[in-house]
Amino acid sequence: MKKKLLFLALILSINFSHAQVFNTGETLSHKAFSIGVEPVVLMNGSNDFMLFLHGGYGIKKGVDLCITGGLLGTNSYFGANLEFSMGRHISLAFGAHDFGNFGIDGTLNTSIGITRGVKLYAGLDSDLNFPKNGDTQLLVWLPIGVDIALRKNVSFLFESEIGLTDPAYNLIGGGLMFYF
């Protein structure tokens, strides 16, 4: 119970941030890699469907690189970030993306084991977007997800991101992540 209360307090006090986390608060091991596929519904008034592909590589202990691509009709998303371990179950990631506009990302993410093979993860995720014809936008989300180990190297992740600033949208998604 104390672990759960500490986890909740940590989440409520976090003041950092990326949209579409699809990741626990842990980095990949050195030379390990991951591949994931995740369908998502963006609840932005039109409830758009998007398909994300995720790839990660453990650069060294406590540091990994993640590349994400997504398709939404004729629009595409491409982003990359470096993730750094800040402790056993907490990570900080910085990167950049393009989704019609260039932006930079920041994510603070933490996870806690609930039972063997099940982790709850959450944090804060933010984008600083630079629209071509408009003012700079700061978007912040509260991602909350669960990682369920299906096999030794396969997990099902289910995630919801709650938009905390305007024009941040809400989204919900889930998919499989394969680890090698």
mmCIF file with all atom_site columns, C-alpha atoms in Angstrom, residues 2 7-8 10 22 43 61 78 81 93 99 121 125 128 138:
data_model
loop_
_atom_site.group_PDB
_atom_site.id
_atom_site.type_symbol
_atom_site.label_atom_id
_atom_site.label_alt_id
_atom_site.label_comp_id
_atom_site.label_asym_id
_atom_site.label_entity_id
_atom_site.label_seq_id
_atom_site.pdbx_PDB_ins_code
_atom_site.Cartn_x
_atom_site.Cartn_y
_atom_site.Cartn_z
_atom_site.occupancy
_atom_site.B_iso_or_equiv
_atom_site.pdbx_formal_charge
_atom_site.auth_seq_id
_atom_site.auth_comp_id
_atom_site.auth_asym_id
_atom_site.auth_atom_id
_atom_site.pdbx_PDB_model_num
ATOM 1  C CA . LYS A 1 2   ? 2.854   2.399  0.824   1.00 0.00 ? 2   LYS A CA 1
ATOM 2  C CA . PHE A 1 7   ? 3.676   6.187  -6.728  1.00 0.00 ? 7   PHE A CA 1
ATOM 3  C CA . LEU A 1 8   ? 0.505   8.311  -6.761  1.00 0.00 ? 8   LEU A CA 1
ATOM 4  C CA . LEU A 1 10  ? 5.133   11.056 -7.389  1.00 0.00 ? 10  LEU A CA 1
ATOM 5  C CA . PHE A 1 22  ? 3.910   3.671  -25.104 1.00 0.00 ? 22  PHE A CA 1
ATOM 6  C CA . MET A 1 43  ? -10.302 12.072 -29.332 1.00 0.00 ? 43  MET A CA 1
ATOM 7  C CA . LYS A 1 61  ? 23.247  0.967  -19.788 1.00 0.00 ? 61  LYS A CA 1
ATOM 8  C CA . PHE A 1 78  ? 7.798   10.947 -37.207 1.00 0.00 ? 78  PHE A CA 1
ATOM 9  C CA . ASN A 1 81  ? 14.029  10.671 -28.571 1.00 0.00 ? 81  ASN A CA 1
ATOM 10 C CA . ALA A 1 93  ? 13.307  11.429 -22.440 1.00 0.00 ? 93  ALA A CA 1
ATOM 11 C CA . PHE A 1 99  ? 3.365   15.993 -37.265 1.00 0.00 ? 99  PHE A CA 1
ATOM 12 C CA . TYR A 1 121 ? 3.141   3.451  -15.698 1.00 0.00 ? 121 TYR A CA 1
ATOM 13 C CA . ASP A 1 125 ? 4.445   14.269 -21.386 1.00 0.00 ? 125 ASP A CA 1
ATOM 14 C CA . LEU A 1 128 ? 6.572   22.388 -27.649 1.00 0.00 ? 128 LEU A CA 1
ATOM 15 C CA . LEU A 1 138 ? 2.864   24.027 -25.320 1.00 0.00 ? 138 LEU A CA 1
#
